[in-house]
Coordinates of C-alpha atoms and ligand atoms in Angstrom, one line a residue:
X1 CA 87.7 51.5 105.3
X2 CA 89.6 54.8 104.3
X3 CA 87.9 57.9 104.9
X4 CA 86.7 59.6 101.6
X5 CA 88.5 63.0 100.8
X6 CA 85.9 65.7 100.3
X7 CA 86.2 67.6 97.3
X8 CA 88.3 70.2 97.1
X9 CA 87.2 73.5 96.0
X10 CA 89.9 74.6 93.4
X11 CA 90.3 78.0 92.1
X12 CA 91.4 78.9 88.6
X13 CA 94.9 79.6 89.6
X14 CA 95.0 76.2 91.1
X15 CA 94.8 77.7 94.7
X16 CA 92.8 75.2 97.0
X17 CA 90.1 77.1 98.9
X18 CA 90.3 75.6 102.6
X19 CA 89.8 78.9 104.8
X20 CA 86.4 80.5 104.8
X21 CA 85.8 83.6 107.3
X22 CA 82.4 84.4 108.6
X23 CA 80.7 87.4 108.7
X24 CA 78.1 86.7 111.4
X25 CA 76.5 90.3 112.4
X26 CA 77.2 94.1 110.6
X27 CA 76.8 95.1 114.3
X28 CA 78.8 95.9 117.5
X29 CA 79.5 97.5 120.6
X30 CA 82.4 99.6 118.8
X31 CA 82.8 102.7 116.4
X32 CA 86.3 102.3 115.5
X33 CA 87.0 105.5 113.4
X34 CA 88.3 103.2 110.7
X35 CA 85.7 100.6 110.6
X36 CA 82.3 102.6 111.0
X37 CA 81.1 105.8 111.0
X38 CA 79.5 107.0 115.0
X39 CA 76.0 107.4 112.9
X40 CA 75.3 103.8 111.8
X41 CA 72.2 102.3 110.1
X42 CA 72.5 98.6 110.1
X43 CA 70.8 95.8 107.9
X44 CA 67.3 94.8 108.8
X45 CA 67.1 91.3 110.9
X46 CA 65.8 89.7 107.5
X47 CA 68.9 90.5 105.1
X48 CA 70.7 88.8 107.7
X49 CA 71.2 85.2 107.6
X50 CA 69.6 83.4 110.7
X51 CA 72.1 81.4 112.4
X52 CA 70.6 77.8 111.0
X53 CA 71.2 79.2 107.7
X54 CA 74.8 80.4 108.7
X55 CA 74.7 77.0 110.4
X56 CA 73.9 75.4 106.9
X57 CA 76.2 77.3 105.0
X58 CA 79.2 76.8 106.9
X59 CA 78.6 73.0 106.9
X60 CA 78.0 72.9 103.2
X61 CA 81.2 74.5 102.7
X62 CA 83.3 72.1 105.4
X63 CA 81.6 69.4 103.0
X64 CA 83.6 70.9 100.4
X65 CA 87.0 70.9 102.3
X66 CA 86.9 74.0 104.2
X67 CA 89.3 73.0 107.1
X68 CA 89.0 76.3 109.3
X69 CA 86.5 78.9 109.8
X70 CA 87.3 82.3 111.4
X71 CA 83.8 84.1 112.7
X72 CA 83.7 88.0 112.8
X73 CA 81.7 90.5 112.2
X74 CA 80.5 93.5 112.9
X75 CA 81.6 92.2 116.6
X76 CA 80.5 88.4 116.6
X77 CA 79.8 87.9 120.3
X78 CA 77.0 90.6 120.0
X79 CA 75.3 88.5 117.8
X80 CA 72.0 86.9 119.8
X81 CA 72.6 83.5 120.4
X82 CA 75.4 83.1 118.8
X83 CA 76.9 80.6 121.1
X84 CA 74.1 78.4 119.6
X85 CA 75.9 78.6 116.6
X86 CA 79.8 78.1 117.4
X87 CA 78.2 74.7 119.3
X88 CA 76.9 73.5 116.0
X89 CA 80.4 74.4 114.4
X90 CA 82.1 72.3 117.3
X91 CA 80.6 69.6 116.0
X92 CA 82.9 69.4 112.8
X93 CA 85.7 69.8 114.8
X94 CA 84.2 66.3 116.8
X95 CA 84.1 64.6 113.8
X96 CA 87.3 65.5 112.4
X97 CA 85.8 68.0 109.2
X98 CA 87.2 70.9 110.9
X99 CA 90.4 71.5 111.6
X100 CA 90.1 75.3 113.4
X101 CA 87.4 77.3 114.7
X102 CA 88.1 80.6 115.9
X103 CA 87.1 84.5 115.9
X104 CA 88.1 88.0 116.0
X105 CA 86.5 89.9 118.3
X106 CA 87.0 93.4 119.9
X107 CA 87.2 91.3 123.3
X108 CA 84.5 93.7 125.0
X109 CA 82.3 90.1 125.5
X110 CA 84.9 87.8 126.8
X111 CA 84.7 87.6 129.8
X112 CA 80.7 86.7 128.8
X113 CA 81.9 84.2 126.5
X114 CA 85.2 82.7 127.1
X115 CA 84.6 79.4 128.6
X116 CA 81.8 78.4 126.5
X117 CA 83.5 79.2 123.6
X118 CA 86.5 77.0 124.5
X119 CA 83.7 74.5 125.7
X120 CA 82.7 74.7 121.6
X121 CA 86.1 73.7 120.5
X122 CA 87.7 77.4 120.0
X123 CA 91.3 77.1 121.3
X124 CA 92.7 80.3 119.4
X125 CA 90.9 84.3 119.7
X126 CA 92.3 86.8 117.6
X127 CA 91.8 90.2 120.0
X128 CA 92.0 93.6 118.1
X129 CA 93.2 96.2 120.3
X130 CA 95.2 99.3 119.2
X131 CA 96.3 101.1 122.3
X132 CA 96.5 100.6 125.9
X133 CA 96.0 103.9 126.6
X134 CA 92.3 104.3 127.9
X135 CA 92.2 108.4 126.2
X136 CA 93.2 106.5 123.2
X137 CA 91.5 103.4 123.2
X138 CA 88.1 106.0 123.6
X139 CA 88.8 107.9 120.9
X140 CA 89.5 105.0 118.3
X141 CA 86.4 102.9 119.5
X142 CA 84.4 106.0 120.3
X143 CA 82.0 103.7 122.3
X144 CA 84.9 101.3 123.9
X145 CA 86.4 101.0 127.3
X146 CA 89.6 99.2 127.9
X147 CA 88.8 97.8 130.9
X148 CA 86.3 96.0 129.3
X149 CA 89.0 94.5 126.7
X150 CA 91.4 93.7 129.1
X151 CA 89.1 91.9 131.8
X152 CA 88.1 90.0 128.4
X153 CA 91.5 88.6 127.8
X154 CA 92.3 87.6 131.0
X155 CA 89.3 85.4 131.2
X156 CA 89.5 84.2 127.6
X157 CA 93.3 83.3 128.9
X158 CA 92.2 81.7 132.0
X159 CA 89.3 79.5 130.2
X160 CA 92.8 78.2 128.6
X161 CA 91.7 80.3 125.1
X162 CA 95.2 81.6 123.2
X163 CA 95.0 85.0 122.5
X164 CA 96.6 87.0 119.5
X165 CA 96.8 90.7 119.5
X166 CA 95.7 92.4 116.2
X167 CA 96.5 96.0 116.5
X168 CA 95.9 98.5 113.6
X169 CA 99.0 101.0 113.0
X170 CA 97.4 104.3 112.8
X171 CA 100.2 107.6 112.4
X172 CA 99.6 109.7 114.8
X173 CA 98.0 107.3 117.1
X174 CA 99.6 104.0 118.3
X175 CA 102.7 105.0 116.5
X176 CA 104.4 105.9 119.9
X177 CA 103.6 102.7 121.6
X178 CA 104.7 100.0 119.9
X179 CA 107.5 99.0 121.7
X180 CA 104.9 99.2 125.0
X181 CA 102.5 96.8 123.3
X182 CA 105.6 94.2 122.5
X183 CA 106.4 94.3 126.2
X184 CA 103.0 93.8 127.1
X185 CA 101.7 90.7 125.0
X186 CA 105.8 89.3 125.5
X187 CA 104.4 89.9 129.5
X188 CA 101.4 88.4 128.4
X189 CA 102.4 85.3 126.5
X190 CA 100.3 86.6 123.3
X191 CA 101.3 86.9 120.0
X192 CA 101.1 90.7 118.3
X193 CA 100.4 91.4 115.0
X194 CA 100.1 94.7 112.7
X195 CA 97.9 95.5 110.3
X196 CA 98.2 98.2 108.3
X197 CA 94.9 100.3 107.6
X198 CA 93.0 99.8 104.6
X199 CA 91.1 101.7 102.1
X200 CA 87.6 100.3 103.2
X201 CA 84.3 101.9 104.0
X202 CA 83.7 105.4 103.9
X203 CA 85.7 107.7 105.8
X204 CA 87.3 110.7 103.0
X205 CA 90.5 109.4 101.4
X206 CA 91.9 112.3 103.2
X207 CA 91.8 110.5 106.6
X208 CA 92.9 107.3 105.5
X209 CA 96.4 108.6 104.2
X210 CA 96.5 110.7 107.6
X211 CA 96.2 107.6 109.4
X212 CA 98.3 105.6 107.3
X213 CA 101.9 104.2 108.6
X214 CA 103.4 101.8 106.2
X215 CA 104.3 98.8 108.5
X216 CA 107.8 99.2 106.5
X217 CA 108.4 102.0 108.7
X218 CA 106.6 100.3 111.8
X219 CA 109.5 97.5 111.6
X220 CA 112.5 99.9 111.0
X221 CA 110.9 101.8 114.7
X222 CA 110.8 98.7 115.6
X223 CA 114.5 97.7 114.8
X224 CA 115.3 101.2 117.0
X225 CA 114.7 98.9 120.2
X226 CA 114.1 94.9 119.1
X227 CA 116.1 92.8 117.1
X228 CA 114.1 91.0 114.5
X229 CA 114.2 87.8 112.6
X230 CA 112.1 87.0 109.4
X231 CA 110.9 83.5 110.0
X232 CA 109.3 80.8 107.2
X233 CA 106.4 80.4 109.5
X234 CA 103.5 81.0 107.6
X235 CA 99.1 80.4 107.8
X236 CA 98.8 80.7 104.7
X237 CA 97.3 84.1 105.3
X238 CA 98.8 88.0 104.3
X239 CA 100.7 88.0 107.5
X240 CA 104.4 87.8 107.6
X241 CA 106.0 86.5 111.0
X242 CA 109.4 87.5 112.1
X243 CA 111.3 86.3 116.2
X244 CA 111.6 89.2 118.5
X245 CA 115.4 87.6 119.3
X246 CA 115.3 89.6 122.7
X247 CA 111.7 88.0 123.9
X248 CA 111.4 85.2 121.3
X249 CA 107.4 86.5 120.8
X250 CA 106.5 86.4 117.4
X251 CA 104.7 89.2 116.0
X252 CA 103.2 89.2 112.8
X253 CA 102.7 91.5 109.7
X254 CA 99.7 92.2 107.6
X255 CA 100.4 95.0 104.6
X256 CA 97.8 94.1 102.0
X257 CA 98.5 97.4 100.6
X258 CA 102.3 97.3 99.9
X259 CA 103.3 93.4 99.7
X260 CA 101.6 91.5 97.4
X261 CA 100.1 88.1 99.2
X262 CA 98.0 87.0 96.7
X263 CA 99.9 84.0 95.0
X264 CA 99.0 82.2 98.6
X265 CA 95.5 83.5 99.3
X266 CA 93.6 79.6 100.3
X267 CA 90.7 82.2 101.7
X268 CA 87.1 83.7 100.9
X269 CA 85.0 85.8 102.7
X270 CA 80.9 85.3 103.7
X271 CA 79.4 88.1 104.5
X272 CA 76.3 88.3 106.9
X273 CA 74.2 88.8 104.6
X274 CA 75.4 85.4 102.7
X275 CA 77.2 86.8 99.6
X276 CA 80.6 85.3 99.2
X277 CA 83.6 87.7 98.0
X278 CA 86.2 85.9 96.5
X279 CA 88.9 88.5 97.4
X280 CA 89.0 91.3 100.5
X281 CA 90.1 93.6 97.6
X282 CA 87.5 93.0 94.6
X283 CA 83.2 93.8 94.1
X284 CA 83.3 90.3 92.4
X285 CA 80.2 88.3 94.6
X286 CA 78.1 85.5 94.5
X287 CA 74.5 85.5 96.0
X288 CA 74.3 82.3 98.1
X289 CA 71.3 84.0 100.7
X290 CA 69.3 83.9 97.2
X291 CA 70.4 80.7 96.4
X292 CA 69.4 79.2 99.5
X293 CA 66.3 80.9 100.1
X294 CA 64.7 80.1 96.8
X295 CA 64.4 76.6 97.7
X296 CA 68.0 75.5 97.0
X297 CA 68.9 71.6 98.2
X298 CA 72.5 71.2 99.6
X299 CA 73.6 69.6 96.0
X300 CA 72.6 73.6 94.6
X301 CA 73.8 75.3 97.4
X302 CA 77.3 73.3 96.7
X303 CA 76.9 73.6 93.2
X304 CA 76.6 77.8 93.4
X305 CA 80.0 77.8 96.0
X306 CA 81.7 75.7 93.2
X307 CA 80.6 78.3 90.4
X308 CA 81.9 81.2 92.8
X309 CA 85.2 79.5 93.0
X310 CA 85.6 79.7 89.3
X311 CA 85.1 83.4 89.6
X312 CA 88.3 84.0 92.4
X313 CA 90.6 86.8 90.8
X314 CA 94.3 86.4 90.7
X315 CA 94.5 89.1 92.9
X316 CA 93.3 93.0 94.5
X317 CA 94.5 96.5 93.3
X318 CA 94.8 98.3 96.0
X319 CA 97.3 100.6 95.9
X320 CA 98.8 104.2 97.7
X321 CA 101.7 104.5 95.7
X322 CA 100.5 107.7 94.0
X323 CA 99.1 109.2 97.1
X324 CA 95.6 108.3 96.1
X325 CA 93.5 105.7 97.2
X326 CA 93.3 103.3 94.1
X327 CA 91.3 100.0 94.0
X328 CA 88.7 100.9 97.1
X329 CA 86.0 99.0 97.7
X330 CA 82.8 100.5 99.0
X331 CA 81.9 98.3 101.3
X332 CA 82.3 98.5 105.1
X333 CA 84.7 96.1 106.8
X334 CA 82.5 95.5 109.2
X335 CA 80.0 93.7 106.7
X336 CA 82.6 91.7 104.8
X337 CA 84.2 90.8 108.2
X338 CA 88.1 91.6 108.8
Ligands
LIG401 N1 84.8 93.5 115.8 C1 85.8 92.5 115.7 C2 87.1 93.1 115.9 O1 87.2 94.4 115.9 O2 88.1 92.4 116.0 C3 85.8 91.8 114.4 C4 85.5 92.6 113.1 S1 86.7 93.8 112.7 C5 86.0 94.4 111.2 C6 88.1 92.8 112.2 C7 89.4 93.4 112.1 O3 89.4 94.4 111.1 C8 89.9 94.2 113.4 O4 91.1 93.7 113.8 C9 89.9 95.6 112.9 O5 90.9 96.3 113.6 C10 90.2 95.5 111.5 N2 89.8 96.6 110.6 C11 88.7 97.3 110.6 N3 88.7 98.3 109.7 C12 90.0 98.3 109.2 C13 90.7 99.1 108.2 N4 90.1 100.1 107.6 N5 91.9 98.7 108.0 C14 92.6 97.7 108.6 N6 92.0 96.9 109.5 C15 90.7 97.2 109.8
LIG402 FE1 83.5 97.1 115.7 FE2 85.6 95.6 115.1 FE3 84.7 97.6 113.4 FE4 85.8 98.2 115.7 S1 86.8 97.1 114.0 S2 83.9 99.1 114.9 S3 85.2 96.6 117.0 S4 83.6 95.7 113.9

């Protein structure tokens, strides 16, 4: 008998909505100067969804076609028991529902983690990591230490876990060793990509254009040393891939901010608290912890994702063009999940 297609969430743009990333925790280990503030208050243990109603969620929405989950945070390995939780995910992957499971994770609990994750079905991390300068690393995480990190990725590596870099270009910072950090993942056998900083949270607008170093003029550095090729290949996220012809690496792109990605986004985002944004860039949620906790059955629970969908915006307004952050959004990065 053929296997019944489950529905497909369609947006209004006629987008299919097939990627859904997690927000597991508002905590971690971490105070990255552009994520959190050092002084943090975080969300009481009952605005956070427990990890059978993340565990409910999630499956409601792989019911509805979601094909790949990505699990963050706050850092998602300091979450308590959340192993318990990418176990129950493995199971869609068992049974076919799922095509992906993976996270992005600061890396500081891999070496913890690594093999039971890839016991779970994870086969891809995503490892953010901005410097590999320990001074540096310090000051951007505040709480960090690179060994840490590093110990992380080799053991993520060796439980046969791909890694991808994701490293923030910050002016002033990291500017000075990119061409170090394409050696190193090239030595590595990791993919690298960069993301340029966004307007989120709530450092002054001030700092955020200090920091900010258009990825524009990250690739024409680039160009200084590597020779790059644009390539087609594509995961239907922001990012823009192009061949390091001298290593054949492929590093990636993310500018949110100056390149328009929109017209492709297949993407929403669950925060940890259970409301779904339908765009990184836009207040625009739905309560689905409300949902579910009045009494919901999975048929409601379904029914509200369905009535978000209807409800995802063309696009975001971010923009620095006039030296000014435009279109920010409040809310911290660590709670929508990155
Ligand atoms: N703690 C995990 C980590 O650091 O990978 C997962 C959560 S973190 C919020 C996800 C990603 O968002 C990280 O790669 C981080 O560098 C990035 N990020 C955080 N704040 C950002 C900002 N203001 N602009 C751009 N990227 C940001
Ligand atoms: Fe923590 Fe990740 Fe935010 Fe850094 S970027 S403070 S590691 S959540």
């Amino acid at each position: 008998m053929a296997r019944l297609e489950p529905p497909q969430l369609i947006d209004p743009f006629q987008r299919a909505i097939t990627y859904l990333r997690v927000s597991v925790t508002d905590r971690c280990d971490f105070r990255c100067l552009y994520c959190m503030a050092e002084e943090m208050t975080f969300l009481p243990k009952r605005d956070l969804l427990s990890l059978e109603e993340l565990d409910r969620l999630c499956t409601n929405f792989i019911e509805l076609g979601v094909r790949k989950l990505r699990i963050t945070g706050g850092e998602p390995l300091v979450r308590k028991n959340i192993m318990w939780f990418f176990d129950r995910m493995g199971r869609h992957l068992g049974d076919g529902a799922l095509d992906e499971l993976t996270l992005t994770t600061n890396g500081s609990q891999l070496s913890r983690f690594a093999k039971t994750l890839a016991h779970a079905g994870v086969k891809r991390v995503n490892v953010s990591l901005d410097t590999l300068d320990e001074a540096k690393f310090k000051r951007i995480t505040r709480w960090g230490r690179l060994a840490q990190v590093l110990d992380g990725i080799e053991a993520a590596q060796a439980a046969g876990l791909r890694v991808k870099i994701n490293t923030v270009a910050l002016k002033g910072t990291n500017d000075g060793e990119i061409h170090r950090l394409v050696e190193w993942c090239d030595a590595q056998g990791m993919d690298l990509t960069f993301i340029e900083v966004m307007p989120m949270g709530d450092l002054g607008n001030e700092d955020r254009l200090d920091q900010y170093y258009p990825l524009d003029q990250l690739r024409a550095d680039l160009g200084e040393r590597w020779t790059l090729t644009e390539t087609d290949y594509r995961t239907g996220g922001p990012a823009r891939y192009f061949r390091v012809e001298e290593t054949g690496q492929r590093i990636g792109f993310i500018t949110p901010l100056t390149h328009n990605f929109c017209e492709s986004c297949n993407r929403v985002r669950l925060t940890c608290t259970g409301q779904l944004y339908m765009c990184l860039g836009q207040d625009d949620d739905a309560d689905l912890r409300k949902v579910m906790r009045s009494g919901a059955d999975d048929a409601g629970v379904k029914a509200a994702i369905g009535e978000a969908i209807t409800r995802k915006p063309k696009g975001h307004d971010f923009d620095y063009s006039r030296q000014q952050v435009d279109g920010q959004v409040g809310r911290h990065m660590s709670v929508t999940g990155g």
